[in-house]
Every structure is written in structure tokens, then in C-alpha cells.
mmCIF file with all atom_site columns, N, CA and C in Angstrom:
data_model
loop_
_atom_site.group_PDB
_atom_site.id
_atom_site.type_symbol
_atom_site.label_atom_id
_atom_site.label_alt_id
_atom_site.label_comp_id
_atom_site.label_asym_id
_atom_site.label_entity_id
_atom_site.label_seq_id
_atom_site.pdbx_PDB_ins_code
_atom_site.Cartn_x
_atom_site.Cartn_y
_atom_site.Cartn_z
_atom_site.occupancy
_atom_site.B_iso_or_equiv
_atom_site.pdbx_formal_charge
_atom_site.auth_seq_id
_atom_site.auth_comp_id
_atom_site.auth_asym_id
_atom_site.auth_atom_id
_atom_site.pdbx_PDB_model_num
ATOM 1   N N  . MET A 1 1  ? 11.575  -3.005  3.870  1.00 0.00 ? 1  MET A N  1
ATOM 2   C CA . MET A 1 1  ? 11.504  -1.958  2.901  1.00 0.00 ? 1  MET A CA 1
ATOM 3   C C  . MET A 1 1  ? 12.204  -2.531  1.704  1.00 0.00 ? 1  MET A C  1
ATOM 4   N N  . THR A 1 2  ? 11.630  -2.236  0.438  1.00 0.00 ? 2  THR A N  1
ATOM 5   C CA . THR A 1 2  ? 12.174  -2.824  -0.696 1.00 0.00 ? 2  THR A CA 1
ATOM 6   C C  . THR A 1 2  ? 11.982  -1.869  -1.895 1.00 0.00 ? 2  THR A C  1
ATOM 7   N N  . ASN A 1 3  ? 12.978  -1.591  -2.658 1.00 0.00 ? 3  ASN A N  1
ATOM 8   C CA . ASN A 1 3  ? 12.990  -0.697  -3.744 1.00 0.00 ? 3  ASN A CA 1
ATOM 9   C C  . ASN A 1 3  ? 12.491  0.782   -3.252 1.00 0.00 ? 3  ASN A C  1
ATOM 10  N N  . GLY A 1 4  ? 12.822  1.370   -2.170 1.00 0.00 ? 4  GLY A N  1
ATOM 11  C CA . GLY A 1 4  ? 12.533  2.555   -1.626 1.00 0.00 ? 4  GLY A CA 1
ATOM 12  C C  . GLY A 1 4  ? 11.137  2.558   -1.253 1.00 0.00 ? 4  GLY A C  1
ATOM 13  N N  . ARG A 1 5  ? 10.348  1.526   -0.913 1.00 0.00 ? 5  ARG A N  1
ATOM 14  C CA . ARG A 1 5  ? 8.958   1.387   -0.512 1.00 0.00 ? 5  ARG A CA 1
ATOM 15  C C  . ARG A 1 5  ? 8.914   0.621   0.650  1.00 0.00 ? 5  ARG A C  1
ATOM 16  N N  . LEU A 1 6  ? 8.113   1.275   1.788  1.00 0.00 ? 6  LEU A N  1
ATOM 17  C CA . LEU A 1 6  ? 7.951   0.577   2.997  1.00 0.00 ? 6  LEU A CA 1
ATOM 18  C C  . LEU A 1 6  ? 6.403   0.016   3.020  1.00 0.00 ? 6  LEU A C  1
ATOM 19  N N  . VAL A 1 7  ? 6.311   -1.439  3.064  1.00 0.00 ? 7  VAL A N  1
ATOM 20  C CA . VAL A 1 7  ? 5.119   -1.947  2.985  1.00 0.00 ? 7  VAL A CA 1
ATOM 21  C C  . VAL A 1 7  ? 4.329   -2.068  4.358  1.00 0.00 ? 7  VAL A C  1
ATOM 22  N N  . LEU A 1 8  ? 3.226   -1.167  4.343  1.00 0.00 ? 8  LEU A N  1
ATOM 23  C CA . LEU A 1 8  ? 2.520   -1.013  5.652  1.00 0.00 ? 8  LEU A CA 1
ATOM 24  C C  . LEU A 1 8  ? 1.623   -2.075  5.908  1.00 0.00 ? 8  LEU A C  1
ATOM 25  N N  . GLU A 1 9  ? 0.846   -2.815  4.693  1.00 0.00 ? 9  GLU A N  1
ATOM 26  C CA . GLU A 1 9  ? -0.002  -3.900  4.924  1.00 0.00 ? 9  GLU A CA 1
ATOM 27  C C  . GLU A 1 9  ? -0.042  -4.560  3.587  1.00 0.00 ? 9  GLU A C  1
ATOM 28  N N  . ARG A 1 10 ? -0.472  -5.923  3.814  1.00 0.00 ? 10 ARG A N  1
ATOM 29  C CA . ARG A 1 10 ? -0.760  -6.652  2.667  1.00 0.00 ? 10 ARG A CA 1
ATOM 30  C C  . ARG A 1 10 ? -2.112  -7.361  2.629  1.00 0.00 ? 10 ARG A C  1
ATOM 31  N N  . PHE A 1 11 ? -2.895  -7.290  1.504  1.00 0.00 ? 11 PHE A N  1
ATOM 32  C CA . PHE A 1 11 ? -4.225  -7.872  1.441  1.00 0.00 ? 11 PHE A CA 1
ATOM 33  C C  . PHE A 1 11 ? -4.290  -8.860  0.217  1.00 0.00 ? 11 PHE A C  1
ATOM 34  N N  . PRO A 1 12 ? -4.913  -9.925  0.581  1.00 0.00 ? 12 PRO A N  1
ATOM 35  C CA . PRO A 1 12 ? -5.007  -11.016 -0.733 1.00 0.00 ? 12 PRO A CA 1
ATOM 36  C C  . PRO A 1 12 ? -5.760  -10.387 -1.721 1.00 0.00 ? 12 PRO A C  1
ATOM 37  N N  . ALA A 1 13 ? -5.434  -10.692 -3.162 1.00 0.00 ? 13 ALA A N  1
ATOM 38  C CA . ALA A 1 13 ? -6.027  -10.109 -4.268 1.00 0.00 ? 13 ALA A CA 1
ATOM 39  C C  . ALA A 1 13 ? -7.229  -10.995 -4.575 1.00 0.00 ? 13 ALA A C  1
ATOM 40  N N  . GLY A 1 14 ? -7.268  -12.174 -3.922 1.00 0.00 ? 14 GLY A N  1
ATOM 41  C CA . GLY A 1 14 ? -8.323  -13.058 -4.378 1.00 0.00 ? 14 GLY A CA 1
ATOM 42  C C  . GLY A 1 14 ? -9.685  -12.825 -3.436 1.00 0.00 ? 14 GLY A C  1
ATOM 43  N N  . GLY A 1 15 ? -9.653  -11.873 -2.512 1.00 0.00 ? 15 GLY A N  1
ATOM 44  C CA . GLY A 1 15 ? -10.722 -11.571 -1.510 1.00 0.00 ? 15 GLY A CA 1
ATOM 45  C C  . GLY A 1 15 ? -11.886 -11.240 -2.319 1.00 0.00 ? 15 GLY A C  1
ATOM 46  N N  . PRO A 1 16 ? -13.066 -11.517 -1.582 1.00 0.00 ? 16 PRO A N  1
ATOM 47  C CA . PRO A 1 16 ? -14.339 -11.179 -2.195 1.00 0.00 ? 16 PRO A CA 1
ATOM 48  C C  . PRO A 1 16 ? -14.584 -9.709  -2.462 1.00 0.00 ? 16 PRO A C  1
ATOM 49  N N  . ARG A 1 17 ? -13.784 -8.796  -1.901 1.00 0.00 ? 17 ARG A N  1
ATOM 50  C CA . ARG A 1 17 ? -14.113 -7.286  -2.049 1.00 0.00 ? 17 ARG A CA 1
ATOM 51  C C  . ARG A 1 17 ? -13.060 -6.741  -2.988 1.00 0.00 ? 17 ARG A C  1
ATOM 52  N N  . GLY A 1 18 ? -12.174 -7.704  -3.486 1.00 0.00 ? 18 GLY A N  1
ATOM 53  C CA . GLY A 1 18 ? -10.936 -7.070  -4.327 1.00 0.00 ? 18 GLY A CA 1
ATOM 54  C C  . GLY A 1 18 ? -10.053 -6.194  -3.632 1.00 0.00 ? 18 GLY A C  1
ATOM 55  N N  . SER A 1 19 ? -9.681  -5.024  -4.145 1.00 0.00 ? 19 SER A N  1
ATOM 56  C CA . SER A 1 19 ? -8.912  -4.084  -3.530 1.00 0.00 ? 19 SER A CA 1
ATOM 57  C C  . SER A 1 19 ? -9.450  -3.149  -2.487 1.00 0.00 ? 19 SER A C  1
ATOM 58  N N  . TRP A 1 20 ? -10.789 -3.166  -2.391 1.00 0.00 ? 20 TRP A N  1
ATOM 59  C CA . TRP A 1 20 ? -11.486 -2.309  -1.320 1.00 0.00 ? 20 TRP A CA 1
ATOM 60  C C  . TRP A 1 20 ? -10.741 -2.167  0.071  1.00 0.00 ? 20 TRP A C  1
ATOM 61  N N  . PRO A 1 21 ? -10.394 -3.394  0.713  1.00 0.00 ? 21 PRO A N  1
ATOM 62  C CA . PRO A 1 21 ? -10.010 -3.353  1.917  1.00 0.00 ? 21 PRO A CA 1
ATOM 63  C C  . PRO A 1 21 ? -8.436  -2.546  2.028  1.00 0.00 ? 21 PRO A C  1
ATOM 64  N N  . ALA A 1 22 ? -7.617  -2.827  1.059  1.00 0.00 ? 22 ALA A N  1
ATOM 65  C CA . ALA A 1 22 ? -6.463  -2.194  0.819  1.00 0.00 ? 22 ALA A CA 1
ATOM 66  C C  . ALA A 1 22 ? -6.828  -0.592  0.565  1.00 0.00 ? 22 ALA A C  1
ATOM 67  N N  . GLU A 1 23 ? -7.598  -0.262  -0.146 1.00 0.00 ? 23 GLU A N  1
ATOM 68  C CA . GLU A 1 23 ? -7.982  1.105   -0.546 1.00 0.00 ? 23 GLU A CA 1
ATOM 69  C C  . GLU A 1 23 ? -8.587  1.737   0.781  1.00 0.00 ? 23 GLU A C  1
ATOM 70  N N  . GLU A 1 24 ? -9.298  1.073   1.506  1.00 0.00 ? 24 GLU A N  1
ATOM 71  C CA . GLU A 1 24 ? -9.713  1.700   2.769  1.00 0.00 ? 24 GLU A CA 1
ATOM 72  C C  . GLU A 1 24 ? -8.714  1.843   3.795  1.00 0.00 ? 24 GLU A C  1
ATOM 73  N N  . PHE A 1 25 ? -7.862  0.944   3.829  1.00 0.00 ? 25 PHE A N  1
ATOM 74  C CA . PHE A 1 25 ? -6.558  1.021   4.898  1.00 0.00 ? 25 PHE A CA 1
ATOM 75  C C  . PHE A 1 25 ? -5.749  2.131   4.377  1.00 0.00 ? 25 PHE A C  1
ATOM 76  N N  . ALA A 1 26 ? -5.476  2.338   2.961  1.00 0.00 ? 26 ALA A N  1
ATOM 77  C CA . ALA A 1 26 ? -4.680  3.488   2.569  1.00 0.00 ? 26 ALA A CA 1
ATOM 78  C C  . ALA A 1 26 ? -5.299  4.695   2.820  1.00 0.00 ? 26 ALA A C  1
ATOM 79  N N  . ARG A 1 27 ? -6.581  4.872   2.675  1.00 0.00 ? 27 ARG A N  1
ATOM 80  C CA . ARG A 1 27 ? -7.217  6.146   2.872  1.00 0.00 ? 27 ARG A CA 1
ATOM 81  C C  . ARG A 1 27 ? -7.104  6.423   4.265  1.00 0.00 ? 27 ARG A C  1
ATOM 82  N N  . ALA A 1 28 ? -7.153  5.649   5.339  1.00 0.00 ? 28 ALA A N  1
ATOM 83  C CA . ALA A 1 28 ? -7.161  5.935   6.712  1.00 0.00 ? 28 ALA A CA 1
ATOM 84  C C  . ALA A 1 28 ? -5.786  6.390   7.088  1.00 0.00 ? 28 ALA A C  1
ATOM 85  N N  . ARG A 1 29 ? -4.691  5.707   6.394  1.00 0.00 ? 29 ARG A N  1
ATOM 86  C CA . ARG A 1 29 ? -3.314  6.255   6.551  1.00 0.00 ? 29 ARG A CA 1
ATOM 87  C C  . ARG A 1 29 ? -3.133  7.640   6.241  1.00 0.00 ? 29 ARG A C  1
ATOM 88  N N  . ARG A 1 30 ? -3.572  7.886   4.844  1.00 0.00 ? 30 ARG A N  1
ATOM 89  C CA . ARG A 1 30 ? -3.554  9.359   4.290  1.00 0.00 ? 30 ARG A CA 1
ATOM 90  C C  . ARG A 1 30 ? -4.205  10.269  5.201  1.00 0.00 ? 30 ARG A C  1
ATOM 91  N N  . GLN A 1 31 ? -5.407  9.924   5.824  1.00 0.00 ? 31 GLN A N  1
ATOM 92  C CA . GLN A 1 31 ? -5.965  10.850  6.730  1.00 0.00 ? 31 GLN A CA 1
ATOM 93  C C  . GLN A 1 31 ? -5.205  11.042  7.985  1.00 0.00 ? 31 GLN A C  1
ATOM 94  N N  . GLU A 1 32 ? -4.225  10.253  8.426  1.00 0.00 ? 32 GLU A N  1
ATOM 95  C CA . GLU A 1 32 ? -3.350  10.324  9.412  1.00 0.00 ? 32 GLU A CA 1
ATOM 96  C C  . GLU A 1 32 ? -2.103  11.032  8.931  1.00 0.00 ? 32 GLU A C  1
ATOM 97  N N  . GLY A 1 33 ? -1.940  11.517  7.693  1.00 0.00 ? 33 GLY A N  1
ATOM 98  C CA . GLY A 1 33 ? -0.861  12.240  7.285  1.00 0.00 ? 33 GLY A CA 1
ATOM 99  C C  . GLY A 1 33 ? 0.301   11.310  6.537  1.00 0.00 ? 33 GLY A C  1
ATOM 100 N N  . GLN A 1 34 ? 0.116   10.031  6.204  1.00 0.00 ? 34 GLN A N  1
ATOM 101 C CA . GLN A 1 34 ? 1.018   9.248   5.661  1.00 0.00 ? 34 GLN A CA 1
ATOM 102 C C  . GLN A 1 34 ? 0.604   9.171   4.168  1.00 0.00 ? 34 GLN A C  1
ATOM 103 N N  . PRO A 1 35 ? 1.714   9.434   3.209  1.00 0.00 ? 35 PRO A N  1
ATOM 104 C CA . PRO A 1 35 ? 1.302   9.403   1.873  1.00 0.00 ? 35 PRO A CA 1
ATOM 105 C C  . PRO A 1 35 ? 1.137   7.961   1.249  1.00 0.00 ? 35 PRO A C  1
ATOM 106 N N  . ALA A 1 36 ? 0.229   7.177   1.846  1.00 0.00 ? 36 ALA A N  1
ATOM 107 C CA . ALA A 1 36 ? 0.030   5.840   1.487  1.00 0.00 ? 36 ALA A CA 1
ATOM 108 C C  . ALA A 1 36 ? -0.720  5.555   0.024  1.00 0.00 ? 36 ALA A C  1
ATOM 109 N N  . GLU A 1 37 ? -0.306  4.514   -0.644 1.00 0.00 ? 37 GLU A N  1
ATOM 110 C CA . GLU A 1 37 ? -0.899  4.058   -1.893 1.00 0.00 ? 37 GLU A CA 1
ATOM 111 C C  . GLU A 1 37 ? -0.966  2.658   -1.973 1.00 0.00 ? 37 GLU A C  1
ATOM 112 N N  . VAL A 1 38 ? -1.905  2.129   -2.923 1.00 0.00 ? 38 VAL A N  1
ATOM 113 C CA . VAL A 1 38 ? -2.123  0.750   -3.149 1.00 0.00 ? 38 VAL A CA 1
ATOM 114 C C  . VAL A 1 38 ? -1.423  0.395   -4.374 1.00 0.00 ? 38 VAL A C  1
ATOM 115 N N  . VAL A 1 39 ? -0.652  -0.745  -4.311 1.00 0.00 ? 39 VAL A N  1
ATOM 116 C CA . VAL A 1 39 ? 0.054   -1.341  -5.469 1.00 0.00 ? 39 VAL A CA 1
ATOM 117 C C  . VAL A 1 39 ? -0.416  -2.820  -5.449 1.00 0.00 ? 39 VAL A C  1
ATOM 118 N N  . MET A 1 40 ? -0.233  -3.480  -6.770 1.00 0.00 ? 40 MET A N  1
ATOM 119 C CA . MET A 1 40 ? -0.630  -4.780  -6.889 1.00 0.00 ? 40 MET A CA 1
ATOM 120 C C  . MET A 1 40 ? 0.819   -5.576  -7.011 1.00 0.00 ? 40 MET A C  1
ATOM 121 N N  . ASP A 1 41 ? 1.009   -6.533  -6.076 1.00 0.00 ? 41 ASP A N  1
ATOM 122 C CA . ASP A 1 41 ? 2.296   -7.434  -6.224 1.00 0.00 ? 41 ASP A CA 1
ATOM 123 C C  . ASP A 1 41 ? 1.800   -8.610  -7.071 1.00 0.00 ? 41 ASP A C  1
ATOM 124 N N  . LEU A 1 42 ? 2.214   -8.695  -8.258 1.00 0.00 ? 42 LEU A N  1
ATOM 125 C CA . LEU A 1 42 ? 1.850   -9.949  -8.967 1.00 0.00 ? 42 LEU A CA 1
ATOM 126 C C  . LEU A 1 42 ? 2.686   -11.254 -8.614 1.00 0.00 ? 42 LEU A C  1
ATOM 127 N N  . ALA A 1 43 ? 3.809   -11.248 -8.041 1.00 0.00 ? 43 ALA A N  1
ATOM 128 C CA . ALA A 1 43 ? 4.538   -12.342 -7.595 1.00 0.00 ? 43 ALA A CA 1
ATOM 129 C C  . ALA A 1 43 ? 3.802   -12.955 -6.402 1.00 0.00 ? 43 ALA A C  1
ATOM 130 N N  . SER A 1 44 ? 3.226   -12.170 -5.516 1.00 0.00 ? 44 SER A N  1
ATOM 131 C CA . SER A 1 44 ? 2.694   -12.684 -4.255 1.00 0.00 ? 44 SER A CA 1
ATOM 132 C C  . SER A 1 44 ? 1.019   -12.738 -4.350 1.00 0.00 ? 44 SER A C  1
ATOM 133 N N  . ASP A 1 45 ? 0.637   -12.149 -5.524 1.00 0.00 ? 45 ASP A N  1
ATOM 134 C CA . ASP A 1 45 ? -0.990  -11.984 -5.853 1.00 0.00 ? 45 ASP A CA 1
ATOM 135 C C  . ASP A 1 45 ? -1.529  -11.381 -4.495 1.00 0.00 ? 45 ASP A C  1
ATOM 136 N N  . THR A 1 46 ? -0.961  -10.192 -4.134 1.00 0.00 ? 46 THR A N  1
ATOM 137 C CA . THR A 1 46 ? -1.462  -9.351  -3.134 1.00 0.00 ? 46 THR A CA 1
ATOM 138 C C  . THR A 1 46 ? -1.645  -7.906  -3.486 1.00 0.00 ? 46 THR A C  1
ATOM 139 N N  . PHE A 1 47 ? -2.519  -7.157  -2.805 1.00 0.00 ? 47 PHE A N  1
ATOM 140 C CA . PHE A 1 47 ? -2.506  -5.714  -2.875 1.00 0.00 ? 47 PHE A CA 1
ATOM 141 C C  . PHE A 1 47 ? -1.737  -5.199  -1.669 1.00 0.00 ? 47 PHE A C  1
ATOM 142 N N  . GLN A 1 48 ? -0.726  -4.388  -1.886 1.00 0.00 ? 48 GLN A N  1
ATOM 143 C CA . GLN A 1 48 ? 0.088   -3.740  -0.814 1.00 0.00 ? 48 GLN A CA 1
ATOM 144 C C  . GLN A 1 48 ? -0.157  -2.320  -0.763 1.00 0.00 ? 48 GLN A C  1
ATOM 145 N N  . VAL A 1 49 ? -0.355  -1.914  0.577  1.00 0.00 ? 49 VAL A N  1
ATOM 146 C CA . VAL A 1 49 ? -0.326  -0.558  0.903  1.00 0.00 ? 49 VAL A CA 1
ATOM 147 C C  . VAL A 1 49 ? 1.061   -0.111  1.283  1.00 0.00 ? 49 VAL A C  1
ATOM 148 N N  . ILE A 1 50 ? 1.567   0.843   0.525  1.00 0.00 ? 50 ILE A N  1
ATOM 149 C CA . ILE A 1 50 ? 3.054   1.336   0.708  1.00 0.00 ? 50 ILE A CA 1
ATOM 150 C C  . ILE A 1 50 ? 3.083   2.747   0.831  1.00 0.00 ? 50 ILE A C  1
ATOM 151 N N  . VAL A 1 51 ? 4.305   3.292   1.401  1.00 0.00 ? 51 VAL A N  1
ATOM 152 C CA . VAL A 1 51 ? 4.657   4.494   1.452  1.00 0.00 ? 51 VAL A CA 1
ATOM 153 C C  . VAL A 1 51 ? 5.991   4.547   0.745  1.00 0.00 ? 51 VAL A C  1
ATOM 154 N N  . ARG A 1 52 ? 6.171   5.383   -0.241 1.00 0.00 ? 52 ARG A N  1
ATOM 155 C CA . ARG A 1 52 ? 7.537   5.616   -0.949 1.00 0.00 ? 52 ARG A CA 1
ATOM 156 C C  . ARG A 1 52 ? 8.418   6.420   -0.119 1.00 0.00 ? 52 ARG A C  1
ATOM 157 N N  . GLU A 1 53 ? 9.656   6.029   0.043  1.00 0.00 ? 53 GLU A N  1
ATOM 158 C CA . GLU A 1 53 ? 10.669  6.641   0.644  1.00 0.00 ? 53 GLU A CA 1
ATOM 159 C C  . GLU A 1 53 ? 11.132  7.702   -0.125 1.00 0.00 ? 53 GLU A C  1
ATOM 160 N N  . PRO A 1 54 ? 11.388  9.074   0.396  1.00 0.00 ? 54 PRO A N  1
ATOM 161 C CA . PRO A 1 54 ? 11.928  9.929   -0.384 1.00 0.00 ? 54 PRO A CA 1
ATOM 162 C C  . PRO A 1 54 ? 13.282  9.715   -0.922 1.00 0.00 ? 54 PRO A C  1
ATOM 163 N N  . GLU A 1 55 ? 13.612  10.090  -2.134 1.00 0.00 ? 55 GLU A N  1
ATOM 164 C CA . GLU A 1 55 ? 14.838  9.732   -2.734 1.00 0.00 ? 55 GLU A CA 1
ATOM 165 C C  . GLU A 1 55 ? 15.874  10.761  -2.063 1.00 0.00 ? 55 GLU A C  1
ATOM 166 N N  . PRO A 1 56 ? 17.039  10.289  -1.755 1.00 0.00 ? 56 PRO A N  1
ATOM 167 C CA . PRO A 1 56 ? 18.119  11.203  -1.276 1.00 0.00 ? 56 PRO A CA 1
ATOM 168 C C  . PRO A 1 56 ? 18.520  12.216  -2.296 1.00 0.00 ? 56 PRO A C  1
ATOM 169 N N  . VAL A 1 57 ? 18.698  13.594  -1.845 1.00 0.00 ? 57 VAL A N  1
ATOM 170 C CA . VAL A 1 57 ? 19.095  14.741  -2.488 1.00 0.00 ? 57 VAL A CA 1
ATOM 171 C C  . VAL A 1 57 ? 20.580  14.441  -2.626 1.00 0.00 ? 57 VAL A C  1
ATOM 172 N N  . PRO A 1 58 ? 21.306  14.355  -3.916 1.00 0.00 ? 58 PRO A N  1
ATOM 173 C CA . PRO A 1 58 ? 22.586  14.310  -4.146 1.00 0.00 ? 58 PRO A CA 1
ATOM 174 C C  . PRO A 1 58 ? 23.451  15.511  -3.720 1.00 0.00 ? 58 PRO A C  1
#
């Protein structure tokens, strides 16, 4: 986990289908009840499927 995000899976950005595999994976996780979303990590040139960790209540 980094920056309050749990990375579930990484997909290469240079793939022939672009972000579609990541979007499909995220959609499947959302159907299972996880609030998954896709973000682009420029440093590693990957699409990452993440779940944001809830911020602690003070």
C-alpha cells in the first residue's frame, strides 16, 4: 500500500488494448463490492487498479 492506496493489479500501458484490461479488472472487482478504480502510474508506465484506503477519523 502506498499513499493510502492498495494496488490490486498492474497492467502495461503499452499493451495493444490500452487501459481496457485494467478497466475490465476494476469492473469485476466493483461487482464483487470493492471500490476499485484505474489510475495511470507514469513512473512505471502502467495502469494500476487500486482501492483507496479510508482516511482515519480524528
